[in-house]
C-alpha cells in the first residue's frame, strides 16, 4: 500500500453531510490538540488482514498518555474553555476514558475537572482519573445515572458540562482522526468505528462523507448495549433498561437525539456483534498485531468476523480507540 504523502485537506471546499458538525472547525481543531494526541500511527497490518481476507489498515489511538482517542476532543473542549469568559471549571460523566481525557487536558491548562462515574465503572480508569488531578464522585448505578448527577452539578455550580458526543468539541476533535486517515491513504473502502455515545462515529464519519463519500462508514455496537444501533435502525430514539457487555466504553442506554440526527447522516451500516466475537477479536489483535486493546476497540474486527463477505477483498480501516483494560480481565479474555 502506498501512503499519499502531503495530501492536504486544509483548503477543502465542497459538500458536507447534514450534521451539526462543520468541516472547517474539524480542520481548525487539529491546531488546538496537543501533539501527543495527533498523528497517531496508522499502517497496513498484513498479519491480521490475511486472516480476515481484506486489506486491513490499523489506526492506533492507544499511543498517547491516556491510552484512548478521547484526548482529541478533550483538548478542543479545554482550549476553548480556557480562552472563554464562561465557567473556569468542567464536569462530566464518564465510564473512564472521557474522564481521563478531561483530567489530562484540564491539568495542562489549569482548569479544574470533576468526573462523575457509576460504582460499576472500571476501577483502574477511576484511579487514573484521580492521579491526573480530577475530583471523582461515584454514584450508584451506571453511566446514565452519572450523567444525571453531572447535569445537577453543572446547574448548581459554576462548571461547564461536557456531555460526550452532545458537545460538538468532542465530535469534531475525534473527527481529526478521519483527516489523518484520508490524508494518509489514497483509498479506503470501509471505515469501521466503535459506536457508543457517537463522538467517534459522527466525527470521523463526517470527515469521510465530506472527503471520501464512496467510503462505507460502518459503526458497530455490542448486542448487549444496542440503544444507538436500534435508534439508527428506527430513525428515532430507542432506549434500553440495562446493558450487558464487556465493552463498557460504549455501554449507553439513552441516545442523544441530536447525535442520532448526525449518525443518520453519516452511517451506512450499524451492526450489532456478539460478546464472543469481541473476545475473539481482542485475542486476534493481541496475537497477530501485538496490540492490547479494551473490548470497545475490538468492535471493528468483531464486525468483520461476523460478516466476512461484506469486507472481503476490500481496504478496511479500523480505529483501535482504547487500551484501558484491567490486567486480570484481559488475561481472562485471552484464554481461548
GROMACS .gro file of C-alpha atoms in nm:
model
  336
    1UNK     CA    1   0.000   0.000   0.000
    2UNK     CA    2   0.129   0.344  -0.089
    3UNK     CA    3   0.060   0.628   0.152
    4UNK     CA    4  -0.023   0.962  -0.005
    5UNK     CA    5   0.237   1.196   0.140
    6UNK     CA    6   0.147   1.559   0.184
    7UNK     CA    7  -0.217   1.541   0.074
    8UNK     CA    8  -0.383   1.841   0.238
    9UNK     CA    9  -0.742   1.888   0.348
   10UNK     CA   10  -0.683   2.237   0.486
   11UNK     CA   11  -0.842   2.423   0.194
   12UNK     CA   12  -1.117   2.181   0.100
   13UNK     CA   13  -1.434   2.339  -0.037
   14UNK     CA   14  -1.727   2.106  -0.101
   15UNK     CA   15  -2.049   1.949   0.017
   16UNK     CA   16  -2.086   1.817   0.370
   17UNK     CA   17  -2.342   1.580   0.523
   18UNK     CA   18  -2.634   1.730   0.712
   19UNK     CA   19  -2.499   1.717   1.068
   20UNK     CA   20  -2.426   1.964   1.347
   21UNK     CA   21  -2.055   1.932   1.268
   22UNK     CA   22  -1.859   2.165   1.047
   23UNK     CA   23  -1.562   2.051   0.838
   24UNK     CA   24  -1.373   2.377   0.882
   25UNK     CA   25  -1.400   2.352   1.259
   26UNK     CA   26  -1.261   1.998   1.243
   27UNK     CA   27  -0.963   2.127   1.044
   28UNK     CA   28  -0.916   2.407   1.298
   29UNK     CA   29  -0.947   2.160   1.586
   30UNK     CA   30  -0.629   1.979   1.490
   31UNK     CA   31  -0.437   2.300   1.574
   32UNK     CA   32  -0.589   2.304   1.926
   33UNK     CA   33  -0.491   1.945   2.003
   34UNK     CA   34  -0.160   1.869   2.173
   35UNK     CA   35   0.086   1.683   1.953
   36UNK     CA   36   0.079   1.391   2.199
   37UNK     CA   37  -0.270   1.306   2.066
   38UNK     CA   38  -0.223   1.390   1.697
   39UNK     CA   39  -0.076   1.195   1.407
   40UNK     CA   40  -0.108   0.858   1.576
   41UNK     CA   41   0.035   0.550   1.400
   42UNK     CA   42  -0.166   0.421   1.102
   43UNK     CA   43  -0.042   0.129   0.899
   44UNK     CA   44  -0.136  -0.173   0.695
   45UNK     CA   45  -0.144  -0.489   0.906
   46UNK     CA   46  -0.096  -0.792   0.676
   47UNK     CA   47  -0.088  -1.041   0.964
   48UNK     CA   48  -0.446  -0.954   1.058
   49UNK     CA   49  -0.562  -0.865   0.710
   50UNK     CA   50  -0.462  -1.204   0.567
   51UNK     CA   51  -0.663  -1.381   0.837
   52UNK     CA   52  -0.966  -1.160   0.770
   53UNK     CA   53  -0.931  -1.176   0.391
   54UNK     CA   54  -0.912  -0.800   0.347
   55UNK     CA   55  -0.651  -0.527   0.325
   56UNK     CA   56  -0.654  -0.403   0.684
   57UNK     CA   57  -0.540  -0.059   0.797
   58UNK     CA   58  -0.497  -0.005   1.170
   59UNK     CA   59  -0.530   0.342   1.324
   60UNK     CA   60  -0.370   0.318   1.669
   61UNK     CA   61  -0.543   0.560   1.906
   62UNK     CA   62  -0.387   0.398   2.213
   63UNK     CA   63  -0.043   0.552   2.161
   64UNK     CA   64  -0.087   0.855   2.386
   65UNK     CA   65  -0.072   0.942   2.759
   66UNK     CA   66  -0.429   0.830   2.834
   67UNK     CA   67  -0.449   0.528   2.604
   68UNK     CA   68  -0.759   0.629   2.406
   69UNK     CA   69  -0.891   0.863   2.136
   70UNK     CA   70  -1.087   1.094   2.367
   71UNK     CA   71  -0.790   1.321   2.430
   72UNK     CA   72  -0.854   1.478   2.091
   73UNK     CA   73  -1.197   1.601   2.191
   74UNK     CA   74  -1.099   1.699   2.545
   75UNK     CA   75  -0.815   1.912   2.409
   76UNK     CA   76  -1.060   2.109   2.196
   77UNK     CA   77  -1.304   2.144   2.487
   78UNK     CA   78  -1.036   2.272   2.723
   79UNK     CA   79  -0.869   2.501   2.471
   80UNK     CA   80  -1.199   2.680   2.413
   81UNK     CA   81  -1.297   2.676   2.780
   82UNK     CA   82  -0.962   2.821   2.888
   83UNK     CA   83  -0.999   3.111   2.644
   84UNK     CA   84  -1.366   3.183   2.719
   85UNK     CA   85  -1.522   3.417   2.974
   86UNK     CA   86  -1.757   3.149   3.100
   87UNK     CA   87  -1.706   2.890   3.378
   88UNK     CA   88  -1.346   2.810   3.464
   89UNK     CA   89  -1.416   2.451   3.568
   90UNK     CA   90  -1.560   2.144   3.395
   91UNK     CA   91  -1.773   1.846   3.497
   92UNK     CA   92  -1.854   1.529   3.307
   93UNK     CA   93  -1.995   1.182   3.346
   94UNK     CA   94  -1.762   0.908   3.234
   95UNK     CA   95  -1.712   0.534   3.237
   96UNK     CA   96  -1.341   0.618   3.248
   97UNK     CA   97  -1.190   0.730   2.919
   98UNK     CA   98  -1.354   1.073   2.882
   99UNK     CA   99  -1.278   1.141   3.246
  100UNK     CA  100  -0.910   1.063   3.194
  101UNK     CA  101  -0.900   1.280   2.885
  102UNK     CA  102  -1.059   1.583   3.052
  103UNK     CA  103  -0.842   1.540   3.361
  104UNK     CA  104  -0.528   1.537   3.145
  105UNK     CA  105  -0.629   1.835   2.933
  106UNK     CA  106  -0.765   2.028   3.231
  107UNK     CA  107  -0.446   1.984   3.430
  108UNK     CA  108  -0.239   2.104   3.134
  109UNK     CA  109  -0.447   2.423   3.110
  110UNK     CA  110  -0.518   2.485   3.479
  111UNK     CA  111  -0.890   2.405   3.453
  112UNK     CA  112  -1.036   2.207   3.748
  113UNK     CA  113  -1.228   1.895   3.647
  114UNK     CA  114  -1.488   1.687   3.832
  115UNK     CA  115  -1.573   1.342   3.698
  116UNK     CA  116  -1.891   1.156   3.792
  117UNK     CA  117  -1.887   0.778   3.747
  118UNK     CA  118  -2.110   0.486   3.834
  119UNK     CA  119  -1.998   0.244   4.100
  120UNK     CA  120  -1.966  -0.023   3.831
  121UNK     CA  121  -1.702   0.176   3.640
  122UNK     CA  122  -1.358   0.027   3.567
  123UNK     CA  123  -1.163   0.077   3.891
  124UNK     CA  124  -0.830   0.120   3.714
  125UNK     CA  125  -0.971   0.401   3.498
  126UNK     CA  126  -1.112   0.577   3.804
  127UNK     CA  127  -0.775   0.554   3.979
  128UNK     CA  128  -0.601   0.709   3.677
  129UNK     CA  129  -0.853   0.994   3.671
  130UNK     CA  130  -0.767   1.077   4.031
  131UNK     CA  131  -0.395   1.052   3.961
  132UNK     CA  132  -0.439   1.303   3.680
  133UNK     CA  133  -0.574   1.552   3.931
  134UNK     CA  134  -0.950   1.543   3.879
  135UNK     CA  135  -1.205   1.515   4.159
  136UNK     CA  136  -1.412   1.196   4.133
  137UNK     CA  137  -1.763   1.133   4.263
  138UNK     CA  138  -1.911   0.784   4.244
  139UNK     CA  139  -2.289   0.735   4.225
  140UNK     CA  140  -2.500   0.422   4.245
  141UNK     CA  141  -2.585   0.287   3.900
  142UNK     CA  142  -2.429   0.317   3.558
  143UNK     CA  143  -2.318   0.588   3.316
  144UNK     CA  144  -2.674   0.719   3.270
  145UNK     CA  145  -2.708   0.777   3.645
  146UNK     CA  146  -2.371   0.950   3.640
  147UNK     CA  147  -2.490   1.180   3.359
  148UNK     CA  148  -2.789   1.286   3.566
  149UNK     CA  149  -2.564   1.378   3.858
  150UNK     CA  150  -2.320   1.568   3.632
  151UNK     CA  151  -2.608   1.777   3.498
  152UNK     CA  152  -2.714   1.861   3.855
  153UNK     CA  153  -2.364   1.977   3.943
  154UNK     CA  154  -2.337   2.191   3.629
  155UNK     CA  155  -2.671   2.352   3.705
  156UNK     CA  156  -2.584   2.432   4.068
  157UNK     CA  157  -2.219   2.527   4.033
  158UNK     CA  158  -2.006   2.740   3.807
  159UNK     CA  159  -1.892   2.442   3.598
  160UNK     CA  160  -1.916   2.372   3.227
  161UNK     CA  161  -2.093   2.044   3.149
  162UNK     CA  162  -1.908   1.829   2.898
  163UNK     CA  163  -2.159   1.586   2.750
  164UNK     CA  164  -1.961   1.341   2.539
  165UNK     CA  165  -2.099   1.337   2.183
  166UNK     CA  166  -2.361   1.605   2.253
  167UNK     CA  167  -2.078   1.856   2.295
  168UNK     CA  168  -1.958   1.928   1.942
  169UNK     CA  169  -1.599   1.975   2.052
  170UNK     CA  170  -1.580   1.605   2.144
  171UNK     CA  171  -1.711   1.506   1.800
  172UNK     CA  172  -1.503   1.749   1.598
  173UNK     CA  173  -1.189   1.665   1.794
  174UNK     CA  174  -1.248   1.297   1.714
  175UNK     CA  175  -1.302   1.396   1.352
  176UNK     CA  176  -0.933   1.478   1.319
  177UNK     CA  177  -0.873   1.101   1.315
  178UNK     CA  178  -1.057   1.097   0.984
  179UNK     CA  179  -0.842   1.378   0.845
  180UNK     CA  180  -0.527   1.179   0.917
  181UNK     CA  181  -0.662   0.865   0.755
  182UNK     CA  182  -0.780   1.043   0.440
  183UNK     CA  183  -0.450   1.226   0.408
  184UNK     CA  184  -0.251   0.911   0.468
  185UNK     CA  185  -0.406   0.671   0.217
  186UNK     CA  186  -0.515   0.709  -0.142
  187UNK     CA  187  -0.831   0.499  -0.091
  188UNK     CA  188  -1.025   0.346   0.195
  189UNK     CA  189  -1.323   0.129   0.104
  190UNK     CA  190  -1.462   0.084   0.457
  191UNK     CA  191  -1.404   0.267   0.784
  192UNK     CA  192  -1.507   0.062   1.090
  193UNK     CA  193  -1.582   0.262   1.406
  194UNK     CA  194  -1.690   0.173   1.758
  195UNK     CA  195  -2.028   0.329   1.838
  196UNK     CA  196  -2.108   0.438   2.191
  197UNK     CA  197  -2.234   0.790   2.253
  198UNK     CA  198  -2.140   0.875   1.897
  199UNK     CA  199  -1.847   1.121   1.908
  200UNK     CA  200  -1.605   0.893   1.722
  201UNK     CA  201  -1.863   0.770   1.473
  202UNK     CA  202  -2.009   1.110   1.387
  203UNK     CA  203  -1.676   1.294   1.386
  204UNK     CA  204  -1.486   1.051   1.167
  205UNK     CA  205  -1.799   0.975   0.967
  206UNK     CA  206  -1.849   1.344   0.888
  207UNK     CA  207  -1.496   1.372   0.752
  208UNK     CA  208  -1.530   1.065   0.531
  209UNK     CA  209  -1.868   1.170   0.394
  210UNK     CA  210  -1.715   1.510   0.313
  211UNK     CA  211  -1.385   1.397   0.163
  212UNK     CA  212  -1.445   1.035   0.060
  213UNK     CA  213  -1.822   0.983   0.018
  214UNK     CA  214  -1.774   0.645  -0.152
  215UNK     CA  215  -1.625   0.502   0.169
  216UNK     CA  216  -1.863   0.272   0.356
  217UNK     CA  217  -1.900   0.407   0.712
  218UNK     CA  218  -1.971   0.116   0.948
  219UNK     CA  219  -2.048   0.190   1.314
  220UNK     CA  220  -2.056  -0.109   1.549
  221UNK     CA  221  -2.221  -0.176   1.885
  222UNK     CA  222  -2.234  -0.487   2.103
  223UNK     CA  223  -2.566  -0.672   2.123
  224UNK     CA  224  -2.556  -0.616   2.498
  225UNK     CA  225  -2.568  -0.235   2.455
  226UNK     CA  226  -2.773  -0.175   2.140
  227UNK     CA  227  -2.960   0.152   2.209
  228UNK     CA  228  -2.790   0.370   1.947
  229UNK     CA  229  -2.795   0.096   1.682
  230UNK     CA  230  -3.164   0.035   1.746
  231UNK     CA  231  -3.228   0.409   1.726
  232UNK     CA  232  -3.042   0.433   1.394
  233UNK     CA  233  -3.248   0.148   1.252
  234UNK     CA  234  -3.575   0.300   1.377
  235UNK     CA  235  -3.484   0.655   1.277
  236UNK     CA  236  -3.590   0.771   1.625
  237UNK     CA  237  -3.473   0.734   1.983
  238UNK     CA  238  -3.490   0.386   2.134
  239UNK     CA  239  -3.381   0.338   2.495
  240UNK     CA  240  -3.299   0.023   2.689
  241UNK     CA  241  -3.344  -0.065   3.056
  242UNK     CA  242  -2.999  -0.215   3.101
  243UNK     CA  243  -2.672  -0.303   2.932
  244UNK     CA  244  -2.484  -0.632   2.947
  245UNK     CA  245  -2.148  -0.620   2.772
  246UNK     CA  246  -1.777  -0.630   2.845
  247UNK     CA  247  -1.743  -0.325   2.617
  248UNK     CA  248  -1.813  -0.073   2.894
  249UNK     CA  249  -1.681   0.217   2.688
  250UNK     CA  250  -1.984   0.201   2.455
  251UNK     CA  251  -2.250   0.089   2.703
  252UNK     CA  252  -2.511   0.367   2.700
  253UNK     CA  253  -2.888   0.330   2.737
  254UNK     CA  254  -3.024   0.672   2.635
  255UNK     CA  255  -2.908   0.803   2.295
  256UNK     CA  256  -2.898   1.180   2.249
  257UNK     CA  257  -3.142   1.297   1.977
  258UNK     CA  258  -2.900   1.547   1.820
  259UNK     CA  259  -2.629   1.281   1.798
  260UNK     CA  260  -2.869   1.035   1.638
  261UNK     CA  261  -2.951   1.300   1.376
  262UNK     CA  262  -2.580   1.322   1.293
  263UNK     CA  263  -2.538   0.945   1.287
  264UNK     CA  264  -2.828   0.904   1.046
  265UNK     CA  265  -2.647   1.139   0.807
  266UNK     CA  266  -2.310   0.960   0.808
  267UNK     CA  267  -2.353   0.589   0.893
  268UNK     CA  268  -2.413   0.339   0.612
  269UNK     CA  269  -2.433   0.027   0.829
  270UNK     CA  270  -2.474  -0.023   1.206
  271UNK     CA  271  -2.429  -0.390   1.301
  272UNK     CA  272  -2.455  -0.548   1.644
  273UNK     CA  273  -2.191  -0.803   1.745
  274UNK     CA  274  -2.179  -1.088   1.994
  275UNK     CA  275  -1.966  -1.086   2.311
  276UNK     CA  276  -1.782  -1.396   2.190
  277UNK     CA  277  -1.682  -1.214   1.873
  278UNK     CA  278  -1.548  -0.920   2.074
  279UNK     CA  279  -1.327  -1.151   2.280
  280UNK     CA  280  -1.207  -1.336   1.970
  281UNK     CA  281  -1.125  -1.002   1.807
  282UNK     CA  282  -0.926  -0.890   2.112
  283UNK     CA  283  -0.727  -1.213   2.102
  284UNK     CA  284  -0.657  -1.172   1.729
  285UNK     CA  285  -0.541  -0.813   1.771
  286UNK     CA  286  -0.309  -0.912   2.053
  287UNK     CA  287  -0.170  -1.229   1.895
  288UNK     CA  288  -0.131  -1.106   1.537
  289UNK     CA  289  -0.076  -0.730   1.576
  290UNK     CA  290   0.085  -0.737   1.923
  291UNK     CA  291  -0.155  -0.466   2.044
  292UNK     CA  292  -0.351  -0.465   2.371
  293UNK     CA  293  -0.699  -0.316   2.334
  294UNK     CA  294  -1.005  -0.278   2.552
  295UNK     CA  295  -1.325  -0.451   2.433
  296UNK     CA  296  -1.474  -0.138   2.273
  297UNK     CA  297  -1.169  -0.107   2.049
  298UNK     CA  298  -1.218  -0.457   1.910
  299UNK     CA  299  -1.567  -0.395   1.770
  300UNK     CA  300  -1.443  -0.330   1.416
  301UNK     CA  301  -1.261  -0.662   1.394
  302UNK     CA  302  -1.560  -0.835   1.555
  303UNK     CA  303  -1.783  -0.696   1.280
  304UNK     CA  304  -1.553  -0.836   1.011
  305UNK     CA  305  -1.553  -1.176   1.180
  306UNK     CA  306  -1.934  -1.190   1.185
  307UNK     CA  307  -1.993  -1.064   0.830
  308UNK     CA  308  -1.680  -1.152   0.628
  309UNK     CA  309  -1.840  -1.122   0.285
  310UNK     CA  310  -1.905  -0.751   0.338
  311UNK     CA  311  -1.533  -0.680   0.377
  312UNK     CA  312  -1.366  -0.949   0.166
  313UNK     CA  313  -1.104  -0.809  -0.070
  314UNK     CA  314  -1.161  -0.450   0.042
  315UNK     CA  315  -0.932  -0.196   0.204
  316UNK     CA  316  -1.075  -0.164   0.554
  317UNK     CA  317  -0.959   0.083   0.818
  318UNK     CA  318  -1.028   0.009   1.184
  319UNK     CA  319  -0.976   0.261   1.464
  320UNK     CA  320  -0.834   0.092   1.774
  321UNK     CA  321  -0.981   0.352   2.004
  322UNK     CA  322  -0.863   0.249   2.352
  323UNK     CA  323  -0.644   0.021   2.562
  324UNK     CA  324  -0.767   0.088   2.915
  325UNK     CA  325  -0.843  -0.260   3.039
  326UNK     CA  326  -0.788  -0.436   3.371
  327UNK     CA  327  -0.497  -0.680   3.351
  328UNK     CA  328  -0.690  -0.964   3.515
  329UNK     CA  329  -0.985  -0.918   3.282
  330UNK     CA  330  -0.761  -0.901   2.975
  331UNK     CA  331  -0.577  -1.218   3.076
  332UNK     CA  332  -0.908  -1.399   3.123
  333UNK     CA  333  -1.034  -1.288   2.781
  334UNK     CA  334  -0.712  -1.407   2.618
  335UNK     CA  335  -0.790  -1.765   2.717
  336UNK     CA  336  -0.946  -1.925   2.414
   0.00000   0.00000   0.00000
